[in-house]
CSV table of C-alpha atoms in Angstrom, one decimal:
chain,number,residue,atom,x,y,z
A,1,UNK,CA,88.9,-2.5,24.7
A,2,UNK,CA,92.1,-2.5,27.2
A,3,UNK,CA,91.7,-6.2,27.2
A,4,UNK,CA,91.7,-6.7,23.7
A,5,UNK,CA,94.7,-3.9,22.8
A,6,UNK,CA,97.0,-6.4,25.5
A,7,UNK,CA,96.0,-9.5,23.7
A,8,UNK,CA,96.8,-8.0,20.6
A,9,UNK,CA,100.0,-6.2,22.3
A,10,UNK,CA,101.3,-9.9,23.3
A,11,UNK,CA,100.3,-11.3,19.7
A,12,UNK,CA,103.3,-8.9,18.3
A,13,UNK,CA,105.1,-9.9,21.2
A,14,UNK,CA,105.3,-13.2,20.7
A,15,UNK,CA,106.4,-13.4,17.3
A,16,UNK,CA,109.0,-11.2,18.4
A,17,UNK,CA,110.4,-14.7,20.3
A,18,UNK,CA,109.0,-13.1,23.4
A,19,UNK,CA,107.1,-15.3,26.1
A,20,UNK,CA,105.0,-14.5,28.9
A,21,UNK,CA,107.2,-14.1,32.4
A,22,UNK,CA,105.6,-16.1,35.3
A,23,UNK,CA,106.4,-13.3,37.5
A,24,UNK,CA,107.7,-9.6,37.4
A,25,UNK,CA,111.3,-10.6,38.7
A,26,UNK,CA,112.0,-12.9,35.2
A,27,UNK,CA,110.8,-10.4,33.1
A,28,UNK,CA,113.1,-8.4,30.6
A,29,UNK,CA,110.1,-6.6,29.4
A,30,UNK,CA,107.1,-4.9,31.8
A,31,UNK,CA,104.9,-3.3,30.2
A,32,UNK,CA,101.9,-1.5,31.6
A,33,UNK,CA,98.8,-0.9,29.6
A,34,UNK,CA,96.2,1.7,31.3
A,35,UNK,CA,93.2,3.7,30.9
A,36,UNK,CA,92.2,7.5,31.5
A,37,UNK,CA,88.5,7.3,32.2
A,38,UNK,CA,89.1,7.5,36.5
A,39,UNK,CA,92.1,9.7,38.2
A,40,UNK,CA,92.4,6.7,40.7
A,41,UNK,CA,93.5,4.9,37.2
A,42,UNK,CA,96.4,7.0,36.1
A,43,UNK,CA,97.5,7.3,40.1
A,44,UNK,CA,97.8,3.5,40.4
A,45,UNK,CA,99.9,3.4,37.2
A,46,UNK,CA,102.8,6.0,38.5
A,47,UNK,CA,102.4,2.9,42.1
A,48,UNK,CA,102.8,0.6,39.7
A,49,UNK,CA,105.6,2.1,38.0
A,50,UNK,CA,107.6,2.8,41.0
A,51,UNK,CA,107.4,-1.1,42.3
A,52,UNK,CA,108.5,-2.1,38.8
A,53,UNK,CA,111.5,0.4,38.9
A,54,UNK,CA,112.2,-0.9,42.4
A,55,UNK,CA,112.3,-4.8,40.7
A,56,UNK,CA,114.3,-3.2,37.6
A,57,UNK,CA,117.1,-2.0,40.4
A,58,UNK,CA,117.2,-5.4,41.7
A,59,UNK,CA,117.8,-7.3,38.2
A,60,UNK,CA,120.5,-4.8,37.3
A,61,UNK,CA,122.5,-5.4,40.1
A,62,UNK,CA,122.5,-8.8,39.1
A,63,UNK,CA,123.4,-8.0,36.0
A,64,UNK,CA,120.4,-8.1,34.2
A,65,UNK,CA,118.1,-5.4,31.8
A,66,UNK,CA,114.7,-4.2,32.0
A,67,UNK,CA,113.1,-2.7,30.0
A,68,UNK,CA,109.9,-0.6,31.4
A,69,UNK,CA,107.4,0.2,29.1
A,70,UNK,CA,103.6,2.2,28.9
A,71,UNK,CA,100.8,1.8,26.5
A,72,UNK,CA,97.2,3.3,26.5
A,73,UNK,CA,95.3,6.8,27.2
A,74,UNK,CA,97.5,7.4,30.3
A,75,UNK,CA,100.3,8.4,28.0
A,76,UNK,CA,98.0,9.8,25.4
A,77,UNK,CA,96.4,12.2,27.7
A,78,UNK,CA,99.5,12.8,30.1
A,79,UNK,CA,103.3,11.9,28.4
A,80,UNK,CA,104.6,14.9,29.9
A,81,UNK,CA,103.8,13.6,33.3
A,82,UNK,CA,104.8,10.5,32.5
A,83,UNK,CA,108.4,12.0,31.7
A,84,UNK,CA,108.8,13.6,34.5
A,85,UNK,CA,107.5,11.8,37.4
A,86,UNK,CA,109.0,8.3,35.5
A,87,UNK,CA,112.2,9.2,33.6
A,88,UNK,CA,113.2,5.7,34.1
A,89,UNK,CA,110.3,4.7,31.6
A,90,UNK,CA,111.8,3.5,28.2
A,91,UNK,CA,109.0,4.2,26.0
A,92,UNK,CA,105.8,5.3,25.7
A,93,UNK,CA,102.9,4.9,22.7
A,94,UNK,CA,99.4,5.8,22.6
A,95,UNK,CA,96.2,3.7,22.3
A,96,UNK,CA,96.3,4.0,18.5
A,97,UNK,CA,100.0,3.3,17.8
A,98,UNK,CA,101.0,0.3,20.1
A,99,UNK,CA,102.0,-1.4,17.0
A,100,UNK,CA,105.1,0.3,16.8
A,101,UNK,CA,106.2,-1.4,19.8
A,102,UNK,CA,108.1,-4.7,17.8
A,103,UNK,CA,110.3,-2.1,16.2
A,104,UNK,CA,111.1,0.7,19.3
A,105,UNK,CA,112.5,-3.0,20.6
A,106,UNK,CA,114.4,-3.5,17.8
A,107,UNK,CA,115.7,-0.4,17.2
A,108,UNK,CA,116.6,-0.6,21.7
A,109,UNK,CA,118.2,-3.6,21.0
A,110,UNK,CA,120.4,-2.9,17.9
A,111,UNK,CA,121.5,0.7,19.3
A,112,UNK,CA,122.2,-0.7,22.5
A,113,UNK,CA,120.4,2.8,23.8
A,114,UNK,CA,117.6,2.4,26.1
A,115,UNK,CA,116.5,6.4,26.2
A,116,UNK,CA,112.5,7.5,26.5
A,117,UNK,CA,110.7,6.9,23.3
A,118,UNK,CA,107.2,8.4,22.9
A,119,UNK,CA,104.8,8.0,20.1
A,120,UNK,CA,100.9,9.8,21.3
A,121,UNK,CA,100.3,10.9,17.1
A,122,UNK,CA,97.2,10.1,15.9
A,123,UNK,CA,98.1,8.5,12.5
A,124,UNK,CA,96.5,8.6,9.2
A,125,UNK,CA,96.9,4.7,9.0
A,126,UNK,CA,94.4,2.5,10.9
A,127,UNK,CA,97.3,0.3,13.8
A,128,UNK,CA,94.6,-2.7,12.5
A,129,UNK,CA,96.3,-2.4,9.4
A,130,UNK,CA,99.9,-3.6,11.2
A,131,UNK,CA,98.4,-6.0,14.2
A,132,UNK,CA,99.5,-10.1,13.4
A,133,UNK,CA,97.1,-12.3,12.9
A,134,UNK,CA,95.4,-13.4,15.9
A,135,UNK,CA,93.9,-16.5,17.6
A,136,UNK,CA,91.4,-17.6,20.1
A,137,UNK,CA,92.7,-17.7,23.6
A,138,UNK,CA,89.4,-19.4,25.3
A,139,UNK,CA,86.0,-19.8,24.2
A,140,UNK,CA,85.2,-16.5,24.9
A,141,UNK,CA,86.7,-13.4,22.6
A,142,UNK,CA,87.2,-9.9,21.8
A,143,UNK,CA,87.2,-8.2,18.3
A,144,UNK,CA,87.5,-4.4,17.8
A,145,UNK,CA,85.3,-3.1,15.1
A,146,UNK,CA,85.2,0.2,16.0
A,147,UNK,CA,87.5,2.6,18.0
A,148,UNK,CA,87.4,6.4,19.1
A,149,UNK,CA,84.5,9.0,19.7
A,150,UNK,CA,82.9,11.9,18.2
A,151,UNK,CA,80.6,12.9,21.2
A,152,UNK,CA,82.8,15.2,23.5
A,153,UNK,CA,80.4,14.4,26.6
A,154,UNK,CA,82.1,17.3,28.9
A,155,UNK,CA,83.3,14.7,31.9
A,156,UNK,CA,85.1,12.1,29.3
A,157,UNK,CA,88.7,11.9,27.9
A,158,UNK,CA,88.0,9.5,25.3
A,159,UNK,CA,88.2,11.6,22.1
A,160,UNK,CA,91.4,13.1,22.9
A,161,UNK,CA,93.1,9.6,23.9
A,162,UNK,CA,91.1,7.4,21.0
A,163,UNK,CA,90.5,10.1,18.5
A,164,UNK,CA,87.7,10.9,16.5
A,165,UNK,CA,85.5,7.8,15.5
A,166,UNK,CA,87.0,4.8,12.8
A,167,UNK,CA,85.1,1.7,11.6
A,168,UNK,CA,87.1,-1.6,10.4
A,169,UNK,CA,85.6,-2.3,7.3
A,170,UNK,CA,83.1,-5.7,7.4
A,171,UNK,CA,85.3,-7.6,5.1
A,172,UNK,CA,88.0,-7.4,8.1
A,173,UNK,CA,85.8,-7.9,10.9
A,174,UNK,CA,84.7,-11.1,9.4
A,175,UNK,CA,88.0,-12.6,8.8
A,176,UNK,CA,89.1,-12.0,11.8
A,177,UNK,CA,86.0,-13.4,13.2
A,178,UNK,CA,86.4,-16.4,10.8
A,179,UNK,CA,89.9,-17.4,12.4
A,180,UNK,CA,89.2,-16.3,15.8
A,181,UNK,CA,85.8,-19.3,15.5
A,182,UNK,CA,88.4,-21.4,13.6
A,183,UNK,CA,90.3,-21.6,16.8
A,184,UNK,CA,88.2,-22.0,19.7
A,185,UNK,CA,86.1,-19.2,20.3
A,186,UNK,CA,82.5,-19.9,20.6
A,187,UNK,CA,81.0,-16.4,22.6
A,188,UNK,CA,82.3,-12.8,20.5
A,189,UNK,CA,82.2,-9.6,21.6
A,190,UNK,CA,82.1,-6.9,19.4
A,191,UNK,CA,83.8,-3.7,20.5
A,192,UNK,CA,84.0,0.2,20.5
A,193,UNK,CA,83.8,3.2,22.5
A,194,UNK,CA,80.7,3.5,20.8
A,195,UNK,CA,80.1,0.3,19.2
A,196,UNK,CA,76.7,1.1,17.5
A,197,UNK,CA,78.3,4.3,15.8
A,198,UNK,CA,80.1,1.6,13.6
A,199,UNK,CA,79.8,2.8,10.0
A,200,UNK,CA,82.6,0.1,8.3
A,201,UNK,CA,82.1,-0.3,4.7
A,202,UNK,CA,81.1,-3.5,2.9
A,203,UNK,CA,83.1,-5.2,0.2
A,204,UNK,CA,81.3,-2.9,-2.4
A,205,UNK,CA,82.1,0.0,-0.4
A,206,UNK,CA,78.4,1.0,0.8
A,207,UNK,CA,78.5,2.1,4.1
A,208,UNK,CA,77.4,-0.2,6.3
A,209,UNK,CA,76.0,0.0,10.3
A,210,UNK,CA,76.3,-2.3,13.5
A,211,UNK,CA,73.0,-3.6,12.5
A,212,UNK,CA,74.2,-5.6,9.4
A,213,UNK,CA,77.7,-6.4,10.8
A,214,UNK,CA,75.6,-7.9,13.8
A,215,UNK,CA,73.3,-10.4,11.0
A,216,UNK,CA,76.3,-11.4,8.7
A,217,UNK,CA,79.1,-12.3,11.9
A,218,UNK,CA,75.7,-14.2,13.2
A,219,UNK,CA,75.6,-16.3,10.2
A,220,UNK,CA,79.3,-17.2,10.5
A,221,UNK,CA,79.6,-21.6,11.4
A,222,UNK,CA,80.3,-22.4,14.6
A,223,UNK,CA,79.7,-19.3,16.7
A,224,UNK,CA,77.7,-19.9,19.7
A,225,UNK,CA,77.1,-16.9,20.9
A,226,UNK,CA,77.9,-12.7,20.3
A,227,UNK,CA,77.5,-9.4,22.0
A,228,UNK,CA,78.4,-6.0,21.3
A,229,UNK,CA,79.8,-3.6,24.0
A,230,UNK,CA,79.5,-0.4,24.5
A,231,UNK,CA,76.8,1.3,23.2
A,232,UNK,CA,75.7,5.3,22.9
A,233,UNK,CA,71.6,5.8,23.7
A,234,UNK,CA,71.4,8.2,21.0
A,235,UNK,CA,72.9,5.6,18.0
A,236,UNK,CA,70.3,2.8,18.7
A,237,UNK,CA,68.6,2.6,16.0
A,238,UNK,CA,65.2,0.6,15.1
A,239,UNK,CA,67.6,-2.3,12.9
A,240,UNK,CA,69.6,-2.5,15.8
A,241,UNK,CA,66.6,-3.0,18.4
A,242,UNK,CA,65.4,-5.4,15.5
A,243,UNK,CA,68.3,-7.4,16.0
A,244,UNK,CA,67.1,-8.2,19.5
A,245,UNK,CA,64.1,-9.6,18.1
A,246,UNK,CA,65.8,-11.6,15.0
A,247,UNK,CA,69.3,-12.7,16.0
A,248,UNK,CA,69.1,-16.3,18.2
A,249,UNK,CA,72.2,-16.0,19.4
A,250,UNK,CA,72.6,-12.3,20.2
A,251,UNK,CA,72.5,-12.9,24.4
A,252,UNK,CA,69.4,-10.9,26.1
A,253,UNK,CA,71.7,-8.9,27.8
A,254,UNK,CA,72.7,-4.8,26.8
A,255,UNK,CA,74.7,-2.4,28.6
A,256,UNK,CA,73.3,0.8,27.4
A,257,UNK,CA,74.7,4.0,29.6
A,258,UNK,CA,72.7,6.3,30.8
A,259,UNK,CA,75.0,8.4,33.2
A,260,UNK,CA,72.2,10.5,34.8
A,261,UNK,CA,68.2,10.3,35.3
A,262,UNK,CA,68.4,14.6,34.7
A,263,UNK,CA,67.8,15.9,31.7
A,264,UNK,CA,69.3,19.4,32.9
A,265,UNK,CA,72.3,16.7,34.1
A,266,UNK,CA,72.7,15.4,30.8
A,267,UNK,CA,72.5,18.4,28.9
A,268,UNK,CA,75.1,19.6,31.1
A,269,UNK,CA,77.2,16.2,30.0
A,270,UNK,CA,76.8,17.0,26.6
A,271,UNK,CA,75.0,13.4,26.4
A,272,UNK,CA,72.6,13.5,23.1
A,273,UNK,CA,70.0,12.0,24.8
A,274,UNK,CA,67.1,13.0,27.4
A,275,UNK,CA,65.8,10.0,30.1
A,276,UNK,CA,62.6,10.1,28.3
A,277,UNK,CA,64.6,9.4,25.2
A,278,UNK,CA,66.4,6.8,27.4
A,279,UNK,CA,63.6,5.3,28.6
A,280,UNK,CA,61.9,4.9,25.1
A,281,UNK,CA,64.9,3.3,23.7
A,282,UNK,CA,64.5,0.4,26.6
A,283,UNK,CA,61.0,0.2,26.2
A,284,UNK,CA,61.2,-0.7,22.4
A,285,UNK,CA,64.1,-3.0,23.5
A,286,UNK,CA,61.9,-5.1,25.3
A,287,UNK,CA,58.9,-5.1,23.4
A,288,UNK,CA,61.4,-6.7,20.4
A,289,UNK,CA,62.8,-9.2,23.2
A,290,UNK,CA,60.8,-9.6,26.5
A,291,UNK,CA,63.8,-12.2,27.8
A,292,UNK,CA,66.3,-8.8,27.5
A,293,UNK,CA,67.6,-7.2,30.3
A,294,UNK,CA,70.0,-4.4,31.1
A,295,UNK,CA,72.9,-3.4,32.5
A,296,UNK,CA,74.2,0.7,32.4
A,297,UNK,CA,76.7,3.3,34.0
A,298,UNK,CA,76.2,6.2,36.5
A,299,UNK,CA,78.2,9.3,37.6
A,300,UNK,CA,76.8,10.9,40.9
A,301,UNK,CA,77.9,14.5,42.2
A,302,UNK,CA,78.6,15.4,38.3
A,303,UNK,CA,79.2,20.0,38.9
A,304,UNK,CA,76.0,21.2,39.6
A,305,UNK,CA,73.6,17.9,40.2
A,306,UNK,CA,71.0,18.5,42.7
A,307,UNK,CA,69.5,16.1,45.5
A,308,UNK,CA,66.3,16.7,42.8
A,309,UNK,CA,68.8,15.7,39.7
A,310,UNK,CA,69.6,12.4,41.7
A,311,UNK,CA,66.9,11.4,42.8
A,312,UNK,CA,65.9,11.5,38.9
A,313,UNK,CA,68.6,9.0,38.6
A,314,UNK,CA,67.3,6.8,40.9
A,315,UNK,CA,63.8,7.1,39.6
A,316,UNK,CA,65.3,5.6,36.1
A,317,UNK,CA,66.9,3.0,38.2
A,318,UNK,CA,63.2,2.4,39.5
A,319,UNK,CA,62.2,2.1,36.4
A,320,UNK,CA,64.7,-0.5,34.5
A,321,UNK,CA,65.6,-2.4,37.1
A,322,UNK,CA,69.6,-3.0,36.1
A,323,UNK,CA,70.8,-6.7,36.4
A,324,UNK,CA,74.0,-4.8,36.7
A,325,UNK,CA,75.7,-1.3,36.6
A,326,UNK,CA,79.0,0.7,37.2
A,327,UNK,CA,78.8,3.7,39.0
A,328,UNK,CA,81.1,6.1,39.8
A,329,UNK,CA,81.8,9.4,41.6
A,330,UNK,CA,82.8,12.6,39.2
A,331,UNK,CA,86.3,12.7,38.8
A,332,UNK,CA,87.6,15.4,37.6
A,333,UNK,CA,90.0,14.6,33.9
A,334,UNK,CA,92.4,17.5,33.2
A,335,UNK,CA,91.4,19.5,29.5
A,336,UNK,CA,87.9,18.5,29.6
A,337,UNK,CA,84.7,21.1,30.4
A,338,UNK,CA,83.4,19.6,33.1
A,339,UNK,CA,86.3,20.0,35.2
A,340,UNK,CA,86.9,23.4,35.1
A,341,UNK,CA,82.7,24.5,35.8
A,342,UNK,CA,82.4,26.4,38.9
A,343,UNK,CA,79.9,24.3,40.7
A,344,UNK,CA,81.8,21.3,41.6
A,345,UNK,CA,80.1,18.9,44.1
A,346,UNK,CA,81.6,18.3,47.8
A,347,UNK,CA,83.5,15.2,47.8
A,348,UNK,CA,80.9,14.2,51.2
A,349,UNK,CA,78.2,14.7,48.8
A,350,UNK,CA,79.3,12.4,46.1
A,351,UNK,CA,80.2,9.5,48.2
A,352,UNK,CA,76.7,10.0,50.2
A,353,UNK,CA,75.0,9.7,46.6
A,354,UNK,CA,77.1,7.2,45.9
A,355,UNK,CA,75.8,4.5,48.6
A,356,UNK,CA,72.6,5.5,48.3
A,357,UNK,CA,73.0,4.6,44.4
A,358,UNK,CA,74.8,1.6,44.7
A,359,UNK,CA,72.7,0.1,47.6
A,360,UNK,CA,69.3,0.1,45.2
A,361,UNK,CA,71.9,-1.3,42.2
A,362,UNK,CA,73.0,-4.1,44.0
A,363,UNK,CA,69.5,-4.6,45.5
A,364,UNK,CA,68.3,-5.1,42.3
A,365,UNK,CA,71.1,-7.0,41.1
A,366,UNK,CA,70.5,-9.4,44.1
A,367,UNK,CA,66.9,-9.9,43.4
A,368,UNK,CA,67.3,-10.7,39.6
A,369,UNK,CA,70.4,-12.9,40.8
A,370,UNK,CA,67.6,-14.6,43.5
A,371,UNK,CA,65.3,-14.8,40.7
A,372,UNK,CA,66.9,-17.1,38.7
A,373,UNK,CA,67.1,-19.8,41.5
A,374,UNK,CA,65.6,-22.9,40.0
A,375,UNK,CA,65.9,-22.0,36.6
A,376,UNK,CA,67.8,-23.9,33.8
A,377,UNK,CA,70.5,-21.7,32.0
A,378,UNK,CA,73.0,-22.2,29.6
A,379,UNK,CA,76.1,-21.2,30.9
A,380,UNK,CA,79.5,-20.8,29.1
A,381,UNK,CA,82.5,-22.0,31.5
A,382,UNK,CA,85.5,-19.9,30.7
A,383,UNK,CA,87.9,-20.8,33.5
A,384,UNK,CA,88.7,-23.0,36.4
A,385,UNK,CA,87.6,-22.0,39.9
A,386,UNK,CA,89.5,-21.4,43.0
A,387,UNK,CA,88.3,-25.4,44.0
A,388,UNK,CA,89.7,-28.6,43.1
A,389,UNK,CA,86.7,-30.0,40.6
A,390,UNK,CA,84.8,-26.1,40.1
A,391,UNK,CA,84.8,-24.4,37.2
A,392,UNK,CA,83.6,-20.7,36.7
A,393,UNK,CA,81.7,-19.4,33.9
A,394,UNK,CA,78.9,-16.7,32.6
A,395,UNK,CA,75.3,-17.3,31.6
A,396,UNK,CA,73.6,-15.1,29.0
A,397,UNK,CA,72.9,-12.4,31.3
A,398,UNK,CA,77.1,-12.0,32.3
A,399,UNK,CA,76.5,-13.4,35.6
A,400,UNK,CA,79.1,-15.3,37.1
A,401,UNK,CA,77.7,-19.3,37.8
A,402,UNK,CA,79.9,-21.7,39.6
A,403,UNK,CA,79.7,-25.3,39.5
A,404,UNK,CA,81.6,-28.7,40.4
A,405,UNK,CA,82.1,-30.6,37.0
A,406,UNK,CA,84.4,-32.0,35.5
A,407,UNK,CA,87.3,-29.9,33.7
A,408,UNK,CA,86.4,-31.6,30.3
A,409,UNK,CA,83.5,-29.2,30.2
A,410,UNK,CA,85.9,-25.9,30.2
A,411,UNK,CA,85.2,-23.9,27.0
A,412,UNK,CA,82.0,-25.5,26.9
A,413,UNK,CA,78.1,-24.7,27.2
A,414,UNK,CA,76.3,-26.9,29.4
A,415,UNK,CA,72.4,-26.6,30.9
A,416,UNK,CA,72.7,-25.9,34.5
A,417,UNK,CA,70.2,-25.7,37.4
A,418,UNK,CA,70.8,-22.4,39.5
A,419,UNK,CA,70.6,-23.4,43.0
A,420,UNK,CA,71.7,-20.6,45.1
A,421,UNK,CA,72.8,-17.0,44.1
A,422,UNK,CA,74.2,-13.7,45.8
A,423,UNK,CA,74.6,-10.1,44.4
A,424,UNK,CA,77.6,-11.1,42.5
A,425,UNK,CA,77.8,-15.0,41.7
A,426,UNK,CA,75.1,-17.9,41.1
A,427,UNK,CA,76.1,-21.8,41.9
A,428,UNK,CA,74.3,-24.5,40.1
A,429,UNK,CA,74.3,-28.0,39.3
A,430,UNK,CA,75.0,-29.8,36.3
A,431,UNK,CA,71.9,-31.0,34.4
């Protein structure tokens, strides 16, 4: 979602005769676009802050302005802090009001008066409504359909940085998937916090759910490929496994979160699901596509888990055998439940659970990557690699394939051979 907010964040930069700075020193705008999930996240934005202050310092005494600028949950959650440990920060808006941004410029610029600006309201108006129009930048793209949360899982910040739940009716998801096709994209991603909550109406204004929005972007000419990212265990619904089953180009790949393998865990999370529930759901998942396979996040050392508790996790991880995963230790998020319960987890005890975790995740991840050695995949290449002649792209599964080819293939899906693979990359050869 961060990804596609700064694309769109440049969009209204650009027609606002702004261009991209080669480096941090030419720049006479910085702006820094961040996320709340992790601690570590919001820390390395105040780092961040002061080496661009440092830069700032430097330009002015030759004369020139900068100005310094924050987007994103970090100022939702925390534009207090970011007031007083950054005064030197010009302004400051929220995840759902970076489209005021053109005009805090504009207004800076006419009043000559560079002083803190902070916007964190949640407006009645959908920020979609005010974004430009916006184009393909490679062959693979991102398109928002859905944005906040209504779940209040105890650990998360995400509904009181996104707000409660809004769906993009179909009518503007498709146009914008209709231009964003137009001009080069050939793998979409469909977004949201919880993408598979979507309930966007339909040009007769029946409610509609991700299910339907999946089959009519599918149909759209010239679209290669589409996902959807990320969804909630308890929204999957039967249409939406059917999808699986139906859609040719829907990629055989989900990221479905979990969090824990402990029911009492997940109760504690406020998660709506149990692992049996969990465990159902990716059963029925695969019965509708055998070729599917999954991908999922973890928290270890979440207040009270057990050694029992994770090794229920790991029994799940047994079980699915992830292609791929994120996990995390607990970190604490200031205003939510779980970080003010009494039976917090030693920091020694989270990172022990973490290794364990992350040693059968990559193991796994290994052995699916080792599996695929000798197989023929279409792979999507979406940049050029670090070599002279290599180019870097992702097959269906969102593994990473390298190849020597020639550059008139970027943006392009060609059949490769996998020849070799680690945890984290495959190499191939060009059929």
């Amino acid at each position: 979602m961060n990804v596609y907010d700064s694309a769109r964040i440049a969009d209204m930069l650009q027609k606002e005769g702004y261009e991209e700075a080669k480096k941090q020193e030419e720049a006479d705008l910085v702006l820094f676009n961040t996320c709340h999930i992790r601690e570590k996240a919001a820390e390395k934005l105040f780092s961040d802050l002061g080496r661009a202050q440092a830069v700032a310092e430097e330009r002015r005494a030759a004369g020139l302005k900068t100005v310094i600028g924050v987007a994103g949950c970090v100022v939702q959650a925390e534009d207090e802090q970011i007031i007083r440990r950054a005064p030197f920060v010009d302004f400051a808006v929220g995840p759902l009001m970076y489209h005021k941004i053109p005009q805090i410029l504009r207004d800076m610029t006419e009043n000559n008066e560079y002083k803190g600006v902070v916007h964190t309201d949640f407006p009645a108006d959908s920020k979609f409504d005010f974004l430009p129009e916006n184009k393909a930048q490679g062959a693979c793209s991102y398109l928002a359909v859905q944005e906040g949360c209504n779940n209040f899982c105890t650990y998360c910040v995400v509904p009181y940085t996104r707000g409660a739940e809004y769906s993009r009716p179909v009518a503007d998801v498709l146009k914008e998937a209709k231009r964003l096709i137009a001009t080069g994209t050939v793998e979409l991603n469909l977004l949201g916090q919880n993408v598979n909550s979507y309930h966007g109406e339909d040009e007769q204004g029946k409610e509609r759910d991700l299910a339907y929005l999946l089959r009519r972007v599918a149909e759209l000419d010239g679209l290669r490929r589409l996902r959807y990212t990320t969804s909630y265990p308890a929204d999957v619904t039967d249409e939406l496994i059917a999808c699986h089953r139906d859609i040719e180009i829907l990629m055989p790949y989900l990221h479905l979160p979990i969090q824990s393998g402990s029911d009492r865990i997940l109760k504690a999370m406020n998660r709506r699901h149990r692992s049996g529930d969990y465990l159902r759901i990716v059963e029925k998942l695969q019965e509708a596509n055998p070729a599917l396979r999954m991908s999922s996040d973890f928290i270890v050392g979440f207040p009270g888990e057990t050694d029992e508790d994770f090794q229920q996790t790991l029994d799940v991880v047994n079980r699915v055998k992830y292609i791929q995963a994120f996990s995390f230790k607990y970190s604490r998020r200031a205003g939510t439940p779980a970080a003010v319960m009494d039976n917090q987890v030693e920091e020694k005890v989270k990172k022990e659970r973490l290794d364990i975790l992350q040693k059968l995740l990559f193991s796994n991840q290994e052995a699916f990557n080792k599996s695929c050695i000798g197989k023929v995949m279409p792979v999507l290449f979406e940049q050029k690699g670090r070599h002279k002649g290599q180019l870097i792209g992702r097959t269906p599964y969102m593994q990473n394939l390298h190849i020597e080819t020639d550059s008139a293939n970027l943006n392009k899906i060609i059949e490769v051979e996998v020849i070799d693979a680690t945890t984290n990359s495959l190499s191939g050869k060009e059929i």
